[in-house]
């Protein structure tokens, strides 16, 4: 959660981006700003909405919403009196008025129940998160079912997801006052058939922290993080969740950050309740507790709660600090490999928010997230002259040359380079008529499927892995690697003689790594392949002589 920053600063930022004066405002007006209402025949796409709410037109909003008009006027008057920036004069009242105006304009949503002490959500980053999940993580056109952990009084994520994407949502809350307000907001929008707000008990970490604070201890804390708490209360009929989202409490209670003024301008932190603001270990603690739950809940096949999660469920979180993203991303990459982890950042400068998501689904070897960044060695040309024996008189066609290139790669793999037990296989072309032009080869490891990447990955880093996450891996029977193992190298051999590049063949590599170990293998292959194919030396002569002998014997 990004209390002080999100609530006021994000929206102050939006206000600032328009400047304090209406003339600035006119200058920055969105070209289609008169289109902001829902009177358009075609509903706006989520991208279009994002573009507009990022740079809202205050004048237009002021014309439509008296409460916003008043709040904007007050803020500008304050600004003149105090000779301060517009941003420094933004109040909770202005923030709420802006949030309500944007929700009404772009989503036909009302937010009547929002008490002063609760967090008022800035719409741009909240909608961005919902949009990212629906457009980048999920690929289903069917109705979506998702869980939001920590509804807040606004119930903002379920409202946005159900109104714009027509998703069904459950959302949990530990703060009964917040959940009561959340339910009222859902009802005010007639969305009760789409959204269910469920009260949950605090997680193990929360119970333990409060048991330490209040002595004598009454009951001992019950195991489980915020996701475990949610599945405990899901209705028996609930279908598997396609995604889990959350905007976690931001601060660790011992940091005291939530009660101290912000460094810099000394402004008080944004209105929020203690449960909105704090969690043991802050936002990192909250996400790691959900990660642990995700591993445990999917380990045991007999666990009845397992049915609430599918293999393809995406677990995700919004984060207020880049350092939190770095920590969490590192742990996820170590445990699950790059194909399972997605991240994105949104918003300018101080107002940036980070989003991280993971899935436990077995990835495909050529998963986009696992693709190694391009490198100059990934594309190279091979000429006919390099391939052909100088002394040979045989006619060497383009097809022969391509076969020769493939043979050299196969021989390279069979030589167990760097100790890697490799195999190379030609895979069929997608189009039949490509045969003369393109050969595709896959290089992978010959390995037993039982190896888990976790064992290989953590070595030096093992002590930095939280112990309770390591525990949660015990007894998992699946590994997080694709069928093909730790890596895959796709090699395309293209005949480019036609393009005027006489005698020229282009080799193009796409490398995919699923673990640190796989990363080492692809490096070895990338660094060796060109030299192996291009060198005309005794090695290749010998290989060919052997082949010829074999042919003669068979002939
Ligand atoms: N989703 C809202 C509110 C986020 S604040 C928004 O983005 O604006 C985080 C919320 O999580 C708070 O309302 C807090 O009460 C709630 N919360 C804290 N611990 C929780 C837990 N274990 N399970 C569910 N909700 C929890």
Coordinates of C-alpha atoms in Angstrom, one line a residue, residues 147-455:
X147 CA -9.8 -12.7 -5.4
X148 CA -8.8 -9.3 -3.9
X149 CA -7.1 -9.6 -0.5
X150 CA -7.8 -6.5 1.6
X151 CA -10.9 -4.8 0.1
X152 CA -10.5 -1.6 2.1
X153 CA -13.5 0.6 2.7
X154 CA -13.6 1.5 -1.0
X155 CA -13.6 -2.0 -2.3
X156 CA -12.0 -0.4 -5.3
X157 CA -10.5 -3.4 -7.1
X158 CA -13.6 -5.5 -7.2
X159 CA -15.7 -2.5 -8.2
X160 CA -13.4 -1.7 -11.2
X161 CA -12.9 -5.4 -12.2
X162 CA -16.6 -6.2 -12.2
X163 CA -17.7 -3.0 -13.8
X164 CA -15.2 -2.7 -16.6
X165 CA -14.2 -6.4 -17.2
X166 CA -17.4 -8.0 -15.9
X167 CA -15.3 -10.3 -13.7
X168 CA -16.7 -12.0 -10.6
X169 CA -14.8 -11.1 -7.5
X170 CA -14.4 -12.2 -3.9
X171 CA -12.6 -9.8 -1.5
X172 CA -11.5 -10.3 2.0
X173 CA -11.0 -7.9 4.9
X174 CA -9.7 -8.2 8.5
X175 CA -11.1 -4.8 9.5
X176 CA -14.9 -5.2 10.0
X177 CA -15.5 -1.5 9.8
X178 CA -13.8 -1.4 6.4
X179 CA -15.7 -4.5 5.2
X180 CA -19.0 -3.0 6.3
X181 CA -18.3 0.1 4.2
X182 CA -17.1 -2.0 1.3
X183 CA -20.3 -4.0 1.3
X184 CA -22.3 -0.7 1.3
X185 CA -20.3 0.5 -1.7
X186 CA -21.0 -2.7 -3.6
X187 CA -24.7 -2.4 -2.9
X188 CA -24.8 1.2 -3.9
X189 CA -23.6 0.1 -7.3
X190 CA -25.9 -2.9 -7.6
X191 CA -22.9 -5.2 -8.0
X192 CA -23.8 -7.7 -5.2
X193 CA -24.2 -10.5 -7.7
X194 CA -20.6 -9.9 -8.9
X195 CA -18.8 -9.1 -5.7
X196 CA -18.7 -10.9 -2.3
X197 CA -17.0 -9.2 0.6
X198 CA -15.9 -11.7 3.2
X199 CA -14.6 -11.1 6.7
X200 CA -11.4 -13.0 7.6
X201 CA -9.3 -13.6 10.7
X202 CA -5.9 -12.0 10.8
X203 CA -3.1 -14.1 9.4
X204 CA -0.6 -16.1 11.5
X205 CA 1.9 -13.2 11.4
X206 CA -0.7 -10.7 12.4
X207 CA -2.0 -12.9 15.3
X208 CA 1.5 -13.5 16.5
X209 CA 2.4 -9.8 16.4
X210 CA -0.7 -8.8 18.4
X211 CA -0.2 -11.7 20.8
X212 CA 3.3 -10.2 21.5
X213 CA 1.8 -6.8 22.0
X214 CA -1.0 -7.8 24.3
X215 CA 0.1 -10.0 27.2
X216 CA -1.1 -12.3 28.6
X217 CA -1.5 -14.3 25.4
X218 CA -5.0 -15.6 25.0
X219 CA -5.0 -18.0 22.1
X220 CA -2.0 -19.3 20.1
X221 CA -1.7 -18.0 16.6
X222 CA -3.2 -20.2 13.9
X223 CA -1.0 -21.1 10.8
X224 CA -1.8 -19.4 7.5
X225 CA -1.2 -16.2 5.6
X226 CA -3.7 -13.9 4.0
X227 CA -4.4 -16.2 1.1
X228 CA -5.0 -19.2 3.4
X229 CA -7.4 -17.1 5.4
X230 CA -9.3 -16.3 2.2
X231 CA -9.7 -19.9 1.0
X232 CA -10.9 -20.8 4.5
X233 CA -14.0 -18.6 4.0
X234 CA -14.6 -19.1 0.3
X235 CA -18.1 -20.6 -0.4
X236 CA -17.9 -24.4 -1.1
X237 CA -19.3 -23.7 -4.6
X238 CA -16.7 -21.3 -5.6
X239 CA -14.9 -22.1 -8.9
X240 CA -11.1 -22.0 -9.1
X241 CA -9.6 -18.5 -8.9
X242 CA -8.0 -17.2 -12.1
X243 CA -6.1 -14.5 -10.2
X244 CA -5.3 -13.2 -6.8
X245 CA -4.6 -9.5 -6.3
X246 CA -3.7 -7.3 -3.4
X247 CA -2.6 -3.9 -2.3
X248 CA -0.9 -4.9 0.9
X249 CA -0.5 -2.8 4.1
X250 CA 2.7 -0.9 3.5
X251 CA 4.5 -0.6 6.7
X252 CA 6.1 -2.8 9.3
X253 CA 4.4 -1.8 12.7
X254 CA 7.8 -1.4 14.3
X255 CA 9.1 1.0 11.7
X256 CA 6.8 3.8 13.0
X257 CA 6.8 5.2 9.5
X258 CA 3.0 5.2 9.4
X259 CA 2.7 7.6 12.3
X260 CA 5.6 9.9 11.5
X261 CA 5.5 12.9 9.1
X262 CA 6.9 12.4 5.7
X263 CA 10.5 13.3 5.2
X264 CA 10.7 16.5 3.1
X265 CA 7.7 18.7 3.5
X266 CA 6.6 17.4 6.9
X267 CA 3.1 16.8 5.7
X268 CA 1.2 14.2 7.8
X269 CA 0.8 10.8 6.2
X270 CA -2.4 10.0 4.5
X271 CA -5.5 9.0 6.4
X272 CA -5.5 5.3 7.1
X273 CA -6.4 2.9 9.9
X274 CA -3.7 0.8 11.6
X275 CA -4.9 -2.3 9.8
X276 CA -4.8 -0.5 6.5
X277 CA -1.3 0.7 7.1
X278 CA 0.7 -2.0 8.9
X279 CA 1.6 -5.7 8.6
X280 CA 4.5 -7.6 10.2
X281 CA 7.4 -7.2 7.7
X282 CA 5.4 -4.5 5.7
X283 CA 4.4 -5.2 2.2
X284 CA 7.2 -7.7 1.6
X285 CA 6.0 -9.7 4.7
X286 CA 2.5 -9.7 3.3
X287 CA 3.5 -10.9 -0.2
X288 CA 5.8 -13.6 1.2
X289 CA 3.0 -14.9 3.4
X290 CA 0.8 -15.1 0.3
X291 CA 3.6 -16.8 -1.7
X292 CA 4.0 -19.4 1.1
X293 CA 0.3 -20.0 1.1
X294 CA 0.3 -20.4 -2.7
X295 CA 3.0 -23.1 -2.4
X296 CA 1.4 -24.9 0.5
X297 CA -2.1 -24.8 -0.9
X298 CA -1.1 -26.4 -4.2
X299 CA 1.2 -29.0 -2.7
X300 CA -1.2 -31.4 -1.2
X301 CA -3.5 -33.0 -3.8
X302 CA -5.9 -34.2 -1.1
X303 CA -6.3 -30.7 0.4
X304 CA -9.9 -29.7 -0.2
X305 CA -8.9 -26.1 -0.3
X306 CA -6.7 -26.9 -3.3
X307 CA -9.7 -26.8 -5.6
X308 CA -10.0 -23.0 -5.1
X309 CA -6.7 -22.6 -6.9
X310 CA -6.1 -23.8 -10.4
X311 CA -2.7 -24.6 -11.9
X312 CA -2.9 -21.5 -14.0
X313 CA -3.9 -19.1 -11.1
X314 CA -1.9 -15.9 -11.2
X315 CA -0.9 -14.5 -7.8
X316 CA -0.1 -10.8 -7.7
X317 CA 0.6 -7.7 -5.7
X318 CA 0.9 -4.0 -6.0
X319 CA 4.0 -2.6 -4.3
X320 CA 4.8 0.9 -3.1
X321 CA 8.6 0.6 -3.0
X322 CA 11.1 -0.5 -5.6
X323 CA 13.2 -2.2 -2.9
X324 CA 10.2 -4.4 -2.1
X325 CA 9.9 -5.4 -5.8
X326 CA 13.6 -6.2 -6.0
X327 CA 13.5 -8.5 -2.9
X328 CA 10.3 -10.3 -3.9
X329 CA 11.4 -10.7 -7.6
X330 CA 14.7 -12.2 -6.5
X331 CA 13.0 -14.8 -4.3
X332 CA 10.5 -15.7 -7.0
X333 CA 13.1 -16.0 -9.7
X334 CA 15.1 -18.3 -7.5
X335 CA 12.2 -20.5 -6.6
X336 CA 10.2 -20.6 -9.8
X337 CA 12.4 -19.4 -12.7
X338 CA 11.8 -16.4 -15.0
X339 CA 8.9 -17.9 -17.0
X340 CA 6.7 -17.8 -13.9
X341 CA 7.3 -14.2 -12.9
X342 CA 6.0 -11.0 -14.4
X343 CA 6.5 -7.5 -13.3
X344 CA 5.5 -4.0 -14.5
X345 CA 5.9 -0.5 -13.2
X346 CA 3.4 2.3 -13.6
X347 CA 3.4 6.0 -13.0
X348 CA 5.9 8.8 -13.1
X349 CA 8.8 9.6 -10.7
X350 CA 7.9 9.6 -7.0
X351 CA 4.5 8.2 -7.8
X352 CA 5.6 5.0 -9.4
X353 CA 4.0 1.8 -8.2
X354 CA 5.4 -1.7 -9.0
X355 CA 3.4 -4.8 -9.7
X356 CA 4.6 -8.4 -9.4
X357 CA 2.8 -11.6 -10.4
X358 CA 3.7 -15.3 -10.3
X359 CA 2.1 -18.5 -11.4
X360 CA 2.9 -22.1 -10.4
X361 CA 1.8 -23.5 -13.8
X362 CA 4.4 -25.6 -15.6
X363 CA 5.7 -23.2 -18.3
X364 CA 6.3 -23.9 -21.9
X365 CA 10.0 -24.0 -22.8
X366 CA 9.7 -21.0 -25.2
X367 CA 7.8 -18.9 -22.6
X368 CA 8.3 -15.2 -23.5
X369 CA 9.5 -14.3 -19.9
X370 CA 12.2 -16.9 -20.2
X371 CA 13.7 -15.6 -23.4
X372 CA 17.3 -14.3 -22.9
X373 CA 17.8 -10.7 -24.0
X374 CA 19.2 -10.5 -27.5
X375 CA 22.9 -10.6 -28.0
X376 CA 25.1 -9.9 -31.1
X377 CA 26.2 -13.5 -31.2
X378 CA 22.6 -14.7 -31.7
X379 CA 22.6 -14.0 -35.5
X380 CA 25.5 -14.8 -37.8
X381 CA 26.0 -15.8 -41.4
X382 CA 27.7 -18.8 -42.8
X383 CA 29.0 -19.0 -46.4
X384 CA 29.1 -21.9 -48.7
X385 CA 32.9 -21.6 -49.0
X386 CA 33.3 -22.1 -45.2
X387 CA 31.3 -25.3 -45.3
X388 CA 32.8 -26.8 -48.4
X389 CA 36.0 -28.7 -48.4
X390 CA 38.6 -26.9 -50.4
X391 CA 39.8 -30.0 -52.0
X392 CA 36.4 -31.5 -52.6
X393 CA 35.1 -31.6 -56.2
X394 CA 31.6 -32.5 -55.3
X395 CA 28.8 -30.1 -56.2
X396 CA 27.6 -28.6 -52.9
X397 CA 24.0 -27.4 -53.2
X398 CA 22.2 -25.1 -50.8
X399 CA 20.3 -28.0 -49.4
X400 CA 23.6 -29.9 -48.9
X401 CA 25.0 -26.8 -47.1
X402 CA 22.0 -26.6 -44.8
X403 CA 22.3 -30.2 -44.0
X404 CA 26.0 -29.8 -43.3
X405 CA 25.2 -26.9 -40.9
X406 CA 22.8 -29.1 -39.0
X407 CA 25.2 -32.0 -38.9
X408 CA 27.9 -29.8 -37.4
X409 CA 25.5 -28.6 -34.7
X410 CA 24.4 -32.2 -33.9
X411 CA 28.1 -33.2 -33.7
X412 CA 28.8 -30.3 -31.4
X413 CA 26.0 -31.3 -29.1
X414 CA 27.1 -34.9 -29.1
X415 CA 30.6 -33.9 -28.0
X416 CA 29.1 -32.9 -24.6
X417 CA 30.6 -29.4 -24.7
X418 CA 31.5 -28.0 -21.3
X419 CA 30.2 -31.2 -19.7
X420 CA 26.7 -30.5 -20.9
X421 CA 24.8 -33.5 -22.1
X422 CA 23.1 -32.0 -25.0
X423 CA 20.8 -33.2 -27.8
X424 CA 19.8 -31.5 -31.0
X425 CA 16.6 -32.3 -32.9
X426 CA 15.3 -31.0 -36.2
X427 CA 11.7 -29.9 -35.7
X428 CA 9.2 -29.7 -38.5
X429 CA 8.5 -26.4 -40.2
X430 CA 5.2 -24.7 -39.6
X431 CA 4.7 -24.5 -43.4
X432 CA 5.5 -27.4 -45.6
X433 CA 6.9 -25.3 -48.5
X434 CA 9.5 -23.8 -46.3
X435 CA 11.7 -26.9 -46.4
X436 CA 14.3 -25.5 -48.8
X437 CA 14.5 -22.2 -47.1
X438 CA 14.4 -22.9 -43.4
X439 CA 15.5 -25.7 -41.0
X440 CA 14.7 -25.3 -37.3
X441 CA 16.7 -27.2 -34.7
X442 CA 16.1 -27.4 -31.0
X443 CA 19.0 -27.9 -28.6
X444 CA 18.2 -29.0 -25.1
X445 CA 19.6 -31.1 -22.3
X446 CA 19.3 -34.8 -22.1
X447 CA 18.3 -35.0 -18.6
X448 CA 16.1 -36.9 -16.2
X449 CA 12.9 -34.9 -15.6
X450 CA 13.1 -35.2 -11.8
X451 CA 15.7 -32.4 -11.4
X452 CA 14.1 -29.4 -9.8
X453 CA 15.6 -26.0 -10.6
X454 CA 15.3 -25.0 -7.0
X455 CA 18.1 -27.3 -6.0

